[in-house]
mmCIF file of C-alpha atoms in Angstrom:
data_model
loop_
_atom_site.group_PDB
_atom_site.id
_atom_site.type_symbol
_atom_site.label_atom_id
_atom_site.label_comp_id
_atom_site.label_asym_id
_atom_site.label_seq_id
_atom_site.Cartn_x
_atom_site.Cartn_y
_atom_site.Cartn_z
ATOM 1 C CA UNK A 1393 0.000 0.000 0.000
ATOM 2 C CA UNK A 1394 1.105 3.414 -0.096
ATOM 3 C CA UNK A 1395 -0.927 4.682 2.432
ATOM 4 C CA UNK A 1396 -4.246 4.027 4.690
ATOM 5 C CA UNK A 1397 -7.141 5.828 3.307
ATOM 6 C CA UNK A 1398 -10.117 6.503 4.860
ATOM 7 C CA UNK A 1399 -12.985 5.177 3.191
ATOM 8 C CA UNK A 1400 -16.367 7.111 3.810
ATOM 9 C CA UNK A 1401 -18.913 4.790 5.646
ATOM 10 C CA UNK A 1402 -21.788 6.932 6.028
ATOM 11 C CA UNK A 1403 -23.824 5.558 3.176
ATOM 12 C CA UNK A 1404 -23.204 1.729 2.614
ATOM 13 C CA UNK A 1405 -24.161 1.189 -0.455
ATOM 14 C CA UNK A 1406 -22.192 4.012 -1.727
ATOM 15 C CA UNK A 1407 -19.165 1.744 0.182
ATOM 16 C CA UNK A 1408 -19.651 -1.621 -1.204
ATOM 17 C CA UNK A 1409 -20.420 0.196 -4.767
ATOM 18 C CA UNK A 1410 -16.574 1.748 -4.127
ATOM 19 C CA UNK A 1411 -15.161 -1.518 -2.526
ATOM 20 C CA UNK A 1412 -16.684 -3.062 -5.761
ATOM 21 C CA UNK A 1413 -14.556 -0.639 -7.817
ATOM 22 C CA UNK A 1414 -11.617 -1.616 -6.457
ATOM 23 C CA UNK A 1415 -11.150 1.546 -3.258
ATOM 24 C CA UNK A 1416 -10.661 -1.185 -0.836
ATOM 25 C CA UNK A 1417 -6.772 -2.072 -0.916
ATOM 26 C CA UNK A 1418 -5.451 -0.381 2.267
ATOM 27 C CA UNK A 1419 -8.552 1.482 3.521
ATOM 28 C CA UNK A 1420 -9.502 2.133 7.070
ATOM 29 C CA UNK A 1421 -12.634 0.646 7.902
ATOM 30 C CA UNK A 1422 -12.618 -0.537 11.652
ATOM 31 C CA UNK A 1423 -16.188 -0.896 13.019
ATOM 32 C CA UNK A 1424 -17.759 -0.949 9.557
ATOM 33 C CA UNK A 1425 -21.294 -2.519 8.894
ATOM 34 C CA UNK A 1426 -20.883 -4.459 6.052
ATOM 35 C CA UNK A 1427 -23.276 -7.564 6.822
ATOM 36 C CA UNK A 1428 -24.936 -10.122 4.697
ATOM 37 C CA UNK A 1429 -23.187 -7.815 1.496
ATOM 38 C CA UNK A 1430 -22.096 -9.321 -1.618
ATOM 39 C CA UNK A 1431 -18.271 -8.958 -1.537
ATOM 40 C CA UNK A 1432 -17.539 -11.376 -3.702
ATOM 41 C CA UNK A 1433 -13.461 -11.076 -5.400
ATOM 42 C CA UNK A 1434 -12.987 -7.144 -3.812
ATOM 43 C CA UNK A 1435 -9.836 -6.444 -3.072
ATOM 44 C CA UNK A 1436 -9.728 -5.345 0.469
ATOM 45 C CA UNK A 1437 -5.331 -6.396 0.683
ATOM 46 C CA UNK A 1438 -4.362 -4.788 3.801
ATOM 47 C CA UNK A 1439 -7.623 -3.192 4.302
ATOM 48 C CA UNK A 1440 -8.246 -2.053 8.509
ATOM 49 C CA UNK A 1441 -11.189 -4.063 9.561
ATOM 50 C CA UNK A 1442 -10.691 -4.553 13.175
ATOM 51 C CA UNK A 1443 -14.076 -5.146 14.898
ATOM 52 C CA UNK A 1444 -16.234 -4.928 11.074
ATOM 53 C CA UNK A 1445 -19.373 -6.835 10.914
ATOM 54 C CA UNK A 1446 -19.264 -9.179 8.115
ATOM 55 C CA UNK A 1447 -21.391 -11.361 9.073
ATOM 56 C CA UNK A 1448 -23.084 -13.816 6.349
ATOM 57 C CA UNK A 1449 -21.463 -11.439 4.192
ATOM 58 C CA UNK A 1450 -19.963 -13.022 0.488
ATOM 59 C CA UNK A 1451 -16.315 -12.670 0.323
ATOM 60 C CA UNK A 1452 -15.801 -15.641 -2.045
ATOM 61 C CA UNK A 1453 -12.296 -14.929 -3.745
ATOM 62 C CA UNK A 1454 -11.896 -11.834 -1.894
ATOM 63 C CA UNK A 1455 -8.336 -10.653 -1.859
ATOM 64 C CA UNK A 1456 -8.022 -10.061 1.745
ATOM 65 C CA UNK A 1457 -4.488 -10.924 1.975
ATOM 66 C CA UNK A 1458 -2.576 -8.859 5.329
ATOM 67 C CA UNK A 1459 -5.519 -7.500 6.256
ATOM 68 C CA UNK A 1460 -6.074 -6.413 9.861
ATOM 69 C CA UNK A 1461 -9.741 -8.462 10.688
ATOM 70 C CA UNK A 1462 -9.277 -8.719 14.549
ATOM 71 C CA UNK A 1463 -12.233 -9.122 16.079
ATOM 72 C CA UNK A 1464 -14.588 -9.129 13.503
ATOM 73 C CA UNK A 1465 -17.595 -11.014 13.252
ATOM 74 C CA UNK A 1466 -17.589 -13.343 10.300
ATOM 75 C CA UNK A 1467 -19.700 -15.498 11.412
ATOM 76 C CA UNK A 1468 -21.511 -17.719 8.639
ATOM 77 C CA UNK A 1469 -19.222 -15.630 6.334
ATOM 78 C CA UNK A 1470 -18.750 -16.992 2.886
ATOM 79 C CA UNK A 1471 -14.690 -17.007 2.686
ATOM 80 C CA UNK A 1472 -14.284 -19.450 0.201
ATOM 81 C CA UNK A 1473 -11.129 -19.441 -1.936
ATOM 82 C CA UNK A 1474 -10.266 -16.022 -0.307
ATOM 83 C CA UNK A 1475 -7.021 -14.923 -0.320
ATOM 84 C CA UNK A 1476 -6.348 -14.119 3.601
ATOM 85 C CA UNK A 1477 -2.407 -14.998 3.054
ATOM 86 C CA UNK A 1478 -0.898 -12.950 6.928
ATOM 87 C CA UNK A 1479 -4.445 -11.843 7.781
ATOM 88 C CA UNK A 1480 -4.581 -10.925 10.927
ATOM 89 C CA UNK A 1481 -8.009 -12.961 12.025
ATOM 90 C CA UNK A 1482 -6.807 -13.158 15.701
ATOM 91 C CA UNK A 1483 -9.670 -12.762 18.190
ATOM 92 C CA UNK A 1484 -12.688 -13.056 15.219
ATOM 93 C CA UNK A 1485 -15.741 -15.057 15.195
ATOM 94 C CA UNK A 1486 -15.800 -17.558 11.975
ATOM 95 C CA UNK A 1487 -18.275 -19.641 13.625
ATOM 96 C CA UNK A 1488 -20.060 -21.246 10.803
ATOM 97 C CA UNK A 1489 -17.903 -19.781 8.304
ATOM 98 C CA UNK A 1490 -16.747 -21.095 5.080
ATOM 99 C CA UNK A 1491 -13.250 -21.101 4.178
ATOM 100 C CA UNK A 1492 -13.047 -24.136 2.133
ATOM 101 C CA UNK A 1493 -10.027 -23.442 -0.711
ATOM 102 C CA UNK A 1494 -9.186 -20.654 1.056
ATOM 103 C CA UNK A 1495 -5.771 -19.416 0.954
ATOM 104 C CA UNK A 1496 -4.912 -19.021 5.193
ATOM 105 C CA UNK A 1497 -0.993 -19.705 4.805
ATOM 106 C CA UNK A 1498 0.750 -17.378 7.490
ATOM 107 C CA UNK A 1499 -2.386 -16.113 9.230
ATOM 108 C CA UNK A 1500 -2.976 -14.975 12.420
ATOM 109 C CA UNK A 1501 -5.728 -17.227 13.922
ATOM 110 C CA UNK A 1502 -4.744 -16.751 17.336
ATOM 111 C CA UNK A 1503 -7.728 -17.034 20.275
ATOM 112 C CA UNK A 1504 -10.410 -17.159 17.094
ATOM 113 C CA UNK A 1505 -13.558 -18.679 17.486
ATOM 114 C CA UNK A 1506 -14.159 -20.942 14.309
ATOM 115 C CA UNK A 1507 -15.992 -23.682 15.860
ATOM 116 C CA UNK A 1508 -17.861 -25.681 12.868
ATOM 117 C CA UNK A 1509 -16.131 -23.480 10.420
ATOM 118 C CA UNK A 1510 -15.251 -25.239 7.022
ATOM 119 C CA UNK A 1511 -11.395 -25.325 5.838
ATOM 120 C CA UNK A 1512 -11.851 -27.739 3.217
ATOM 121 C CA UNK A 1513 -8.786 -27.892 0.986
ATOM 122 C CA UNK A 1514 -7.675 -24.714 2.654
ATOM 123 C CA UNK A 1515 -3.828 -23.568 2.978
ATOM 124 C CA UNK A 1516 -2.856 -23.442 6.510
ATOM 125 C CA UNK A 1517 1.124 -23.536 5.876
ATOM 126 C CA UNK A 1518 2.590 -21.733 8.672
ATOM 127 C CA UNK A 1519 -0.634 -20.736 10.180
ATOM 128 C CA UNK A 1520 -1.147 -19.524 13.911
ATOM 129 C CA UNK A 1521 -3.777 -20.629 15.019
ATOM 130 C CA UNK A 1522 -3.457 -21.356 19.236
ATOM 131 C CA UNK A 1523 -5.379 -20.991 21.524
ATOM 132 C CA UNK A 1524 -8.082 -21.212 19.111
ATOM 133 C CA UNK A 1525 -11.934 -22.652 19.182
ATOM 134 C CA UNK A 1526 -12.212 -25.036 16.568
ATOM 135 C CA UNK A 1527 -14.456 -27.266 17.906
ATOM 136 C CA UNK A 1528 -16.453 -29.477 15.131
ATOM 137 C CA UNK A 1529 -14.146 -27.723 12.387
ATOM 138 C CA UNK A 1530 -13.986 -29.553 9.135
ATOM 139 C CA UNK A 1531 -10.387 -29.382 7.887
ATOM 140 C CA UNK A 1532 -10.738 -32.553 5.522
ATOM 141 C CA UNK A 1533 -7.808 -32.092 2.851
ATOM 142 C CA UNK A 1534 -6.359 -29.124 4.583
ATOM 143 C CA UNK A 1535 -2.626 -28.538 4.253
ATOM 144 C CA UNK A 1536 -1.832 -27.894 7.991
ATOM 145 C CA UNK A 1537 2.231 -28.063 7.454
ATOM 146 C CA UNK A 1538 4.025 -25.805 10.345
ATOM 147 C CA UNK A 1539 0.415 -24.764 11.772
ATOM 148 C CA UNK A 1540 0.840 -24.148 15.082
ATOM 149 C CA UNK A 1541 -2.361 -25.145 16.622
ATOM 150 C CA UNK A 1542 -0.701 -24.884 20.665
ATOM 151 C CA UNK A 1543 -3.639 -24.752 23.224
ATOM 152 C CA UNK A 1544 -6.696 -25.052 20.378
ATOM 153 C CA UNK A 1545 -9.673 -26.535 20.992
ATOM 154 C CA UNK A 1546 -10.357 -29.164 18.186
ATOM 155 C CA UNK A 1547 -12.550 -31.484 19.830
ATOM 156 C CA UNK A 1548 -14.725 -32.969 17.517
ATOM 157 C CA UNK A 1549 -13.129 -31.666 14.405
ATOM 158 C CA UNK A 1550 -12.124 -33.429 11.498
ATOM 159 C CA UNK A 1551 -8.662 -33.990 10.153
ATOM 160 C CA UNK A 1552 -8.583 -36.473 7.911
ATOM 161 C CA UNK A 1553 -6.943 -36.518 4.914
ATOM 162 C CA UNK A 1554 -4.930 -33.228 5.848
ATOM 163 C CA UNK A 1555 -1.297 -33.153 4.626
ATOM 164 C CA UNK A 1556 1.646 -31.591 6.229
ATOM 165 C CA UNK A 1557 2.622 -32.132 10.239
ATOM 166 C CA UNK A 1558 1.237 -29.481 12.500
ATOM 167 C CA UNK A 1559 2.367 -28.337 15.948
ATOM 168 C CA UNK A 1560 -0.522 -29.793 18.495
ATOM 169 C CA UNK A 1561 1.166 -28.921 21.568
ATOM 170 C CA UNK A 1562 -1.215 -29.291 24.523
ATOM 171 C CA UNK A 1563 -4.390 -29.332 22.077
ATOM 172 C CA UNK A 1564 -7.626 -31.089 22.781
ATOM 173 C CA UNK A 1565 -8.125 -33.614 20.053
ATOM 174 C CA UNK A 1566 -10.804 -35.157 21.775
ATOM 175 C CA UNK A 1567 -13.097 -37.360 19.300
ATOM 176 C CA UNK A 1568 -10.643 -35.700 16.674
ATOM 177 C CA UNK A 1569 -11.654 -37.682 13.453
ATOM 178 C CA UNK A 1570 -7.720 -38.444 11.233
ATOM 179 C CA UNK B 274 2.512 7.118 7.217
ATOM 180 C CA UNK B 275 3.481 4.975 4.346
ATOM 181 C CA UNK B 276 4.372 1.312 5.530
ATOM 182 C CA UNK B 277 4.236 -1.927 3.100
ATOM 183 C CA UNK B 278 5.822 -5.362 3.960
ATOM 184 C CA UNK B 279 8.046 -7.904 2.075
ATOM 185 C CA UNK B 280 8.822 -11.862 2.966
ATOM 186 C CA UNK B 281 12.416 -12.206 2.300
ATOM 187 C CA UNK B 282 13.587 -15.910 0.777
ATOM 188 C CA UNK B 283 16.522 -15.666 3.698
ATOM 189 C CA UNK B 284 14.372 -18.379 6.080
ATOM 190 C CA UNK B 285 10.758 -16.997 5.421
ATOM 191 C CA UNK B 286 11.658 -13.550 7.334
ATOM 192 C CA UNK B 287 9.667 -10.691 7.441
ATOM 193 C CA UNK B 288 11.034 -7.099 6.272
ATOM 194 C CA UNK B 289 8.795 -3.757 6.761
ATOM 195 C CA UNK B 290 8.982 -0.095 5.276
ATOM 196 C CA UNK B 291 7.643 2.893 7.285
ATOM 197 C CA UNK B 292 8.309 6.119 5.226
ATOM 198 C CA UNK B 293 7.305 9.438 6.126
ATOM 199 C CA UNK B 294 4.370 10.665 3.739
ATOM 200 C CA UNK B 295 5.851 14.756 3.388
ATOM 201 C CA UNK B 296 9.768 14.072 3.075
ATOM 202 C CA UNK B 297 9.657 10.900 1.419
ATOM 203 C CA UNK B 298 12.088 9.727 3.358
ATOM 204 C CA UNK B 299 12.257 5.792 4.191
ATOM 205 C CA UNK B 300 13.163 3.472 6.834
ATOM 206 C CA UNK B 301 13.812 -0.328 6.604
ATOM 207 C CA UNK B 302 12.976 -3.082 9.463
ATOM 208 C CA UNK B 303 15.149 -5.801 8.679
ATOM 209 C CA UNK B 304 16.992 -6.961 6.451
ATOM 210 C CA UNK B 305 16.900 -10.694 5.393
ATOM 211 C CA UNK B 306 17.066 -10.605 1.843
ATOM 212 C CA UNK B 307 17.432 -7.367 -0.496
ATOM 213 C CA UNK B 308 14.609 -8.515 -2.568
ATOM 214 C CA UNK B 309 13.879 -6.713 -5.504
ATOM 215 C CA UNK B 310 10.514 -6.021 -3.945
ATOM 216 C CA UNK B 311 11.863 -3.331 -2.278
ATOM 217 C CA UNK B 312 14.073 -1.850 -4.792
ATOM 218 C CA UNK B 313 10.887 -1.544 -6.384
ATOM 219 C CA UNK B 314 8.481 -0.107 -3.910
ATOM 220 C CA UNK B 315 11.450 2.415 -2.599
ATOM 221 C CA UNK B 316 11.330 3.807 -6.923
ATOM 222 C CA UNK B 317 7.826 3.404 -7.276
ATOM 223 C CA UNK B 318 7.392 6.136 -4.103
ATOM 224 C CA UNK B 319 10.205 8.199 -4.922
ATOM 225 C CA UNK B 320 11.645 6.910 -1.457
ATOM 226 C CA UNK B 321 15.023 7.748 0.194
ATOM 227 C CA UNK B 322 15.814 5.074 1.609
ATOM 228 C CA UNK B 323 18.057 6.441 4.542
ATOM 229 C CA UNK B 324 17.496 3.883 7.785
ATOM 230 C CA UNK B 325 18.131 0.138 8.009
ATOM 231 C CA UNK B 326 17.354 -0.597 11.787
ATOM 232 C CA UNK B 327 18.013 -4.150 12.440
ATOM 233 C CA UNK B 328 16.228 -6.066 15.258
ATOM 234 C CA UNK B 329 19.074 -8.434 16.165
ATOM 235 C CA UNK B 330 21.828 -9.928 14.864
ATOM 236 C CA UNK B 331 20.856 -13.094 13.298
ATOM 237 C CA UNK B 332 21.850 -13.995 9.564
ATOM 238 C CA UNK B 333 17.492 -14.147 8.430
ATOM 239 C CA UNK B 334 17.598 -10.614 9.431
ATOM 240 C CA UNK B 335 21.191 -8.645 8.411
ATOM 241 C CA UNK B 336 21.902 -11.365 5.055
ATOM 242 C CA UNK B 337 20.330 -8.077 2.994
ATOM 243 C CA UNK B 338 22.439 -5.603 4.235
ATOM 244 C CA UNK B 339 25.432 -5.953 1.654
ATOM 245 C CA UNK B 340 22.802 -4.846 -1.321
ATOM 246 C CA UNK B 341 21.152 -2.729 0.582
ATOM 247 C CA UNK B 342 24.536 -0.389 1.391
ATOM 248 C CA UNK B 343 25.723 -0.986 -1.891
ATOM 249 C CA UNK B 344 22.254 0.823 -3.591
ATOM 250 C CA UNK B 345 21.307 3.042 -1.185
ATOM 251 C CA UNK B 346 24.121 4.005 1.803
ATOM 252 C CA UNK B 347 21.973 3.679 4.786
ATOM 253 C CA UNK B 348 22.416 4.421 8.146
ATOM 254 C CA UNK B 349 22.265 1.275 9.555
ATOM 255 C CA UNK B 350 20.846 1.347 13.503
ATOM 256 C CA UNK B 351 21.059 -2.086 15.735
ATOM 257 C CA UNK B 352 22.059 -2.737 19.111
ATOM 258 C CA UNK B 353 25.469 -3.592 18.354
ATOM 259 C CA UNK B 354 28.200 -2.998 15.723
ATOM 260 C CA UNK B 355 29.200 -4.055 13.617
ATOM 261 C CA UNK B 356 26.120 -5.308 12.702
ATOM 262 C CA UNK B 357 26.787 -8.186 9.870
ATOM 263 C CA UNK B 358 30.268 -6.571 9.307
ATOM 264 C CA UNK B 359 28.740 -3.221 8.888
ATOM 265 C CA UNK B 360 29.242 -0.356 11.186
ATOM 266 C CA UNK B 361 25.803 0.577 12.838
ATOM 267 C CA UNK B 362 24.747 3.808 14.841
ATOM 268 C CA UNK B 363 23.657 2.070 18.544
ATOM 269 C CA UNK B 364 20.549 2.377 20.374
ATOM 270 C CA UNK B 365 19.458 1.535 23.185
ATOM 271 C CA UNK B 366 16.034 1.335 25.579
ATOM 272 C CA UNK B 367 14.476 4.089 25.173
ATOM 273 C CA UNK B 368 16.319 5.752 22.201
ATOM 274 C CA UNK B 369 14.646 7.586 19.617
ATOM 275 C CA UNK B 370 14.752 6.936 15.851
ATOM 276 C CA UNK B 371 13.465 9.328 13.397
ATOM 277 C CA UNK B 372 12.649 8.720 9.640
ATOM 278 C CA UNK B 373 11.128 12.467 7.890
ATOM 279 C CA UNK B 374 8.653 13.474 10.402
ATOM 280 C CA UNK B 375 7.909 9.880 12.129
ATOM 281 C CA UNK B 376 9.675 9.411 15.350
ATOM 282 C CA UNK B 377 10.416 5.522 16.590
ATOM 283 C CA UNK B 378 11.169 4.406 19.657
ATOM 284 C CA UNK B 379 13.511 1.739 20.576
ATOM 285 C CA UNK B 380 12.316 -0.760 23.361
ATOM 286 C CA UNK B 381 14.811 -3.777 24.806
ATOM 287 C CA UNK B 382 13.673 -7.147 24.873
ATOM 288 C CA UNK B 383 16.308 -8.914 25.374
ATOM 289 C CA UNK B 384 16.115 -13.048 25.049
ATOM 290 C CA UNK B 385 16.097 -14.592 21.950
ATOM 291 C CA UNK B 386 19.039 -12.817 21.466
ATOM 292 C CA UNK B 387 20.665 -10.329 24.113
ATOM 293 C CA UNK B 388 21.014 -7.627 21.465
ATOM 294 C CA UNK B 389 17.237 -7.986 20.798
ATOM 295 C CA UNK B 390 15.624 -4.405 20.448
ATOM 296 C CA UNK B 391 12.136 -3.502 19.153
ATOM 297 C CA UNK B 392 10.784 -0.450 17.383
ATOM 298 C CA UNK B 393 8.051 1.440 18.000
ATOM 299 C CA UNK B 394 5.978 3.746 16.684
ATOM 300 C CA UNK B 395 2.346 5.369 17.210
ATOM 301 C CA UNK B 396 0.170 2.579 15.954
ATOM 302 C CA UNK B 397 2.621 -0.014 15.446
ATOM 303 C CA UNK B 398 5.370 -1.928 16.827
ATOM 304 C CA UNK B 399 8.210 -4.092 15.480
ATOM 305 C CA UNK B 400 9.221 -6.925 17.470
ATOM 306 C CA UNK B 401 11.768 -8.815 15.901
ATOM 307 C CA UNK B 402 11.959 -12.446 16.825
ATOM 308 C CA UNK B 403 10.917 -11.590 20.336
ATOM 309 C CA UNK B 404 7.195 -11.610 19.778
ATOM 310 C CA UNK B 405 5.225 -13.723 17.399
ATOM 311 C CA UNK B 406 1.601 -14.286 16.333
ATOM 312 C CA UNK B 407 0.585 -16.519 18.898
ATOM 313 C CA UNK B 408 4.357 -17.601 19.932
ATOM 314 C CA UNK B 409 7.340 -16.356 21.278
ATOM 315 C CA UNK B 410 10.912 -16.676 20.172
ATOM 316 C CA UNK B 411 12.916 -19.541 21.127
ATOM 317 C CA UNK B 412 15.763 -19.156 24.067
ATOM 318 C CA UNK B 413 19.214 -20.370 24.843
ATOM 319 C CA UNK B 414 17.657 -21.598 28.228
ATOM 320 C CA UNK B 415 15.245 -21.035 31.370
ATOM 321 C CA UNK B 416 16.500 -17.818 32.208
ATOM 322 C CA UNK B 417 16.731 -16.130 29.074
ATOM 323 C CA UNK B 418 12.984 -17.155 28.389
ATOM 324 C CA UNK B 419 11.485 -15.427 31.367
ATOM 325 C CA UNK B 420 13.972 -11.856 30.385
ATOM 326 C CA UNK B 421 12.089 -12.330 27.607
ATOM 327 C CA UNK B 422 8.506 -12.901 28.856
ATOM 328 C CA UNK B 423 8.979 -10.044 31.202
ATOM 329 C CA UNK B 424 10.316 -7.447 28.919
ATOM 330 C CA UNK B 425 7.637 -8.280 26.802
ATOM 331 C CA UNK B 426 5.224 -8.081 28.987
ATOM 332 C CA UNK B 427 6.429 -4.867 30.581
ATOM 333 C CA UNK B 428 7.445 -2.756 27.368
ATOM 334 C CA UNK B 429 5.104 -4.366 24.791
ATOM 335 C CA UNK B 430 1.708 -5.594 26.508
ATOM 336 C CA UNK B 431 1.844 -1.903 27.949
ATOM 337 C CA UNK B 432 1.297 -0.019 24.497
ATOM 338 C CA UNK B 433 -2.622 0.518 23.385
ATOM 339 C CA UNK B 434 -4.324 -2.808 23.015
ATOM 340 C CA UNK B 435 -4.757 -1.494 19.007
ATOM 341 C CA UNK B 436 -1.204 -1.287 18.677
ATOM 342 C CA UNK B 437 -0.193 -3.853 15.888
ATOM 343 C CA UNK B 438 2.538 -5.940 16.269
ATOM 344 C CA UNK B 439 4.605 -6.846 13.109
ATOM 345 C CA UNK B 440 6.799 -9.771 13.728
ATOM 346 C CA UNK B 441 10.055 -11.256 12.254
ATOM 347 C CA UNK B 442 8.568 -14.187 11.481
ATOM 348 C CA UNK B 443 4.729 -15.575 10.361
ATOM 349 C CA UNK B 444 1.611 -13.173 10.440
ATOM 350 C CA UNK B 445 1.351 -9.856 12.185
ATOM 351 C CA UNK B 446 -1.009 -9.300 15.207
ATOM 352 C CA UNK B 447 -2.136 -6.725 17.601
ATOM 353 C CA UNK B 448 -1.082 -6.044 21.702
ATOM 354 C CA UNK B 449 -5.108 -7.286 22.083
ATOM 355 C CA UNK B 450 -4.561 -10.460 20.988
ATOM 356 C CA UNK B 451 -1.730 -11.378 22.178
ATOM 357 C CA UNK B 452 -2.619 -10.372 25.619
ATOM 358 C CA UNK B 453 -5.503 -12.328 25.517
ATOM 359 C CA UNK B 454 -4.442 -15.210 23.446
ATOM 360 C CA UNK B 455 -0.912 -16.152 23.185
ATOM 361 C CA UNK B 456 -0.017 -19.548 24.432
ATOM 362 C CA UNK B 457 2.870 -18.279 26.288
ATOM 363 C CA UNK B 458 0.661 -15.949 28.644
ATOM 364 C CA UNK B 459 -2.535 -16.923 29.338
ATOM 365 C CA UNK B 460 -3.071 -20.163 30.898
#
């Protein structure tokens, strides 16, 4: 980016009509509204959404890639084949969400709350997701190489087929399906 | 502010570029790699790329520095010098360093390495291979560890929660999370 810009959020439909064209690389939009919108393939690449509500919102093959979503509630959130390469998810809700293809390598997932989230197929190389609630997750072809899943919650969720060797240090697995 | 980030080849390490918006003038965290990246974004700004601070002394984080003095001449600020045989202004706790109008501070976390600094700045911090997205960085031994989990804890997890943290290593994060969430804190 060059620099953060300050997108306008008064009038959101004016927003996702400027998102749509393309405004969204680097722009400031902590605390925006931006629920059950059709996102789908915006570029929002190091876009500030700490704390947005994007909830049910359609971000298939959105370029989210370093983007600061801390926070934010994506819950039910259509994430599919996003880019969220070092996103900074730490701290979201992605309950329900789906991130199958998505690409998650180097993200922050730290303390998130993705419990029957989908990550089918998804890119988790180098991943950080501790401390995490991933509780009925689906990660079924997932490649979870140098994830560092230390103190998550995956009871319930389902790893089989996953490539790669993660870090599971003091994780529940309980009735973790391989 | 102007900032951008680049993953170096030199063991997956992170480099970042804060530049001052009215002088144009640019400063460099880390230095793993030169990667033409930066070359790039530094002539695509009309940068001046005048500051190489350097978070400590390991080889993922200084291998850059020979291209980097060769194009541009920095002033090259660290801990310690030399600094990867190059002669580097020292800082210590508490030290300022300036790039245009942006003012940094430098904050001592000694640990992973004992020449281990941070930078900070209003809104962000840089924190080497001390801090990580949910991690820390490794240690020689016991005692060196907890140096490391108290400076941290006293000179990092003591900026604004919104403060983001951008690490050596892996994904960026913010003083929030990792208060809340890393591993290596909370029980």
């Amino acid at each position: 980016m060059t620099a953060f810009t300050q997108l306008i959020t008064d009038d959101r439909d004016a927003l996702v009509e400027a998102l749509r064209e393309g405004q969204g690389k680097g722009s400031v939009l902590r605390d925006v509204d931006l629920s059950g919108c059709d996102l789908q393939g915006v570029d929002l690449s190091e876009a500030r959404l700490s704390r947005a509500n994007l909830r049910g919102a359609n971000l298939e093959g959105a370029n989210l890639r370093g983007a600061f979503l801390d926070s934010a509630n994506l819950r039910n959130t259509n994430l599919s084949a996003a880019c969220m390469e070092f996103a900074v998810l730490g701290a979201a809700d992605l309950s329900d969400a789906d991130c199958s293809k998505a690409d998650l390598r180097r993200s922050n997932m730290v303390g998130i709350d993705a419990q029957r989230a989908v990550f089918r197929d998804a890119q988790l190389y180098y991943s950080r997701p501790g401390n995490g609630d991933f509780r009925e997750a689906d990660f079924t072809g997932a490649d979870i190489q140098r994830a560092i899943f230390r103190r998550a919650n995956l009871a319930g969720a389902n790893l089989s087929n996953t490539t790669g060797t993660a870090n599971l240090d003091r994780a529940n697995l309980e009735g973790v399906t391989r | 502010m102007i900032f951008t980030h680049f993953l170096t080849a030199s063991n997956e390490s992170n480099a970042f570029l804060v530049a001052c918006e009215t002088t144009r003038k640019a400063l460099l965290v880390d230095a793993g790699a030169f990667e033409p990246a930066i070359a790039e974004f530094v002539d695509e700004h009309g940068l001046t790329l005048e500051t190489v601070f350097i978070t400590h002394g390991h080889y993922d984080h200084t291998d850059g520095l020979d291209g980097l003095v060769a194009r541009y001449r920095p002033r090259i600020v660290a801990r310690q010098t030399p600094c990867a045989g190059h002669t580097a202004d020292v800082v210590g706790h508490g030290d300022t360093v300036s790039v245009g109008n942006l003012k940094g501070t430098v904050l001592a976390t000694p640990g992973h390495t004992p020449d281990m600094v941070c930078l900070h700045f209003d809104g962000m911090v840089f924190t080497g291979d001390a801090l990580f997205a949910g991690s820390v960085g490794g240690t020689s031994g016991a005692t060196a560890e907890q140096q490391q989990l108290d400076a941290i804890r006293k000179h990092i997890f003591t900026l604004p929660l919104e403060t983001e943290i951008h690490t050596g290593h892996g994904p960026s994060s913010t003083v929030s999370i990792e208060k809340q969430f890393n591993p290596f804190f909370v029980e």
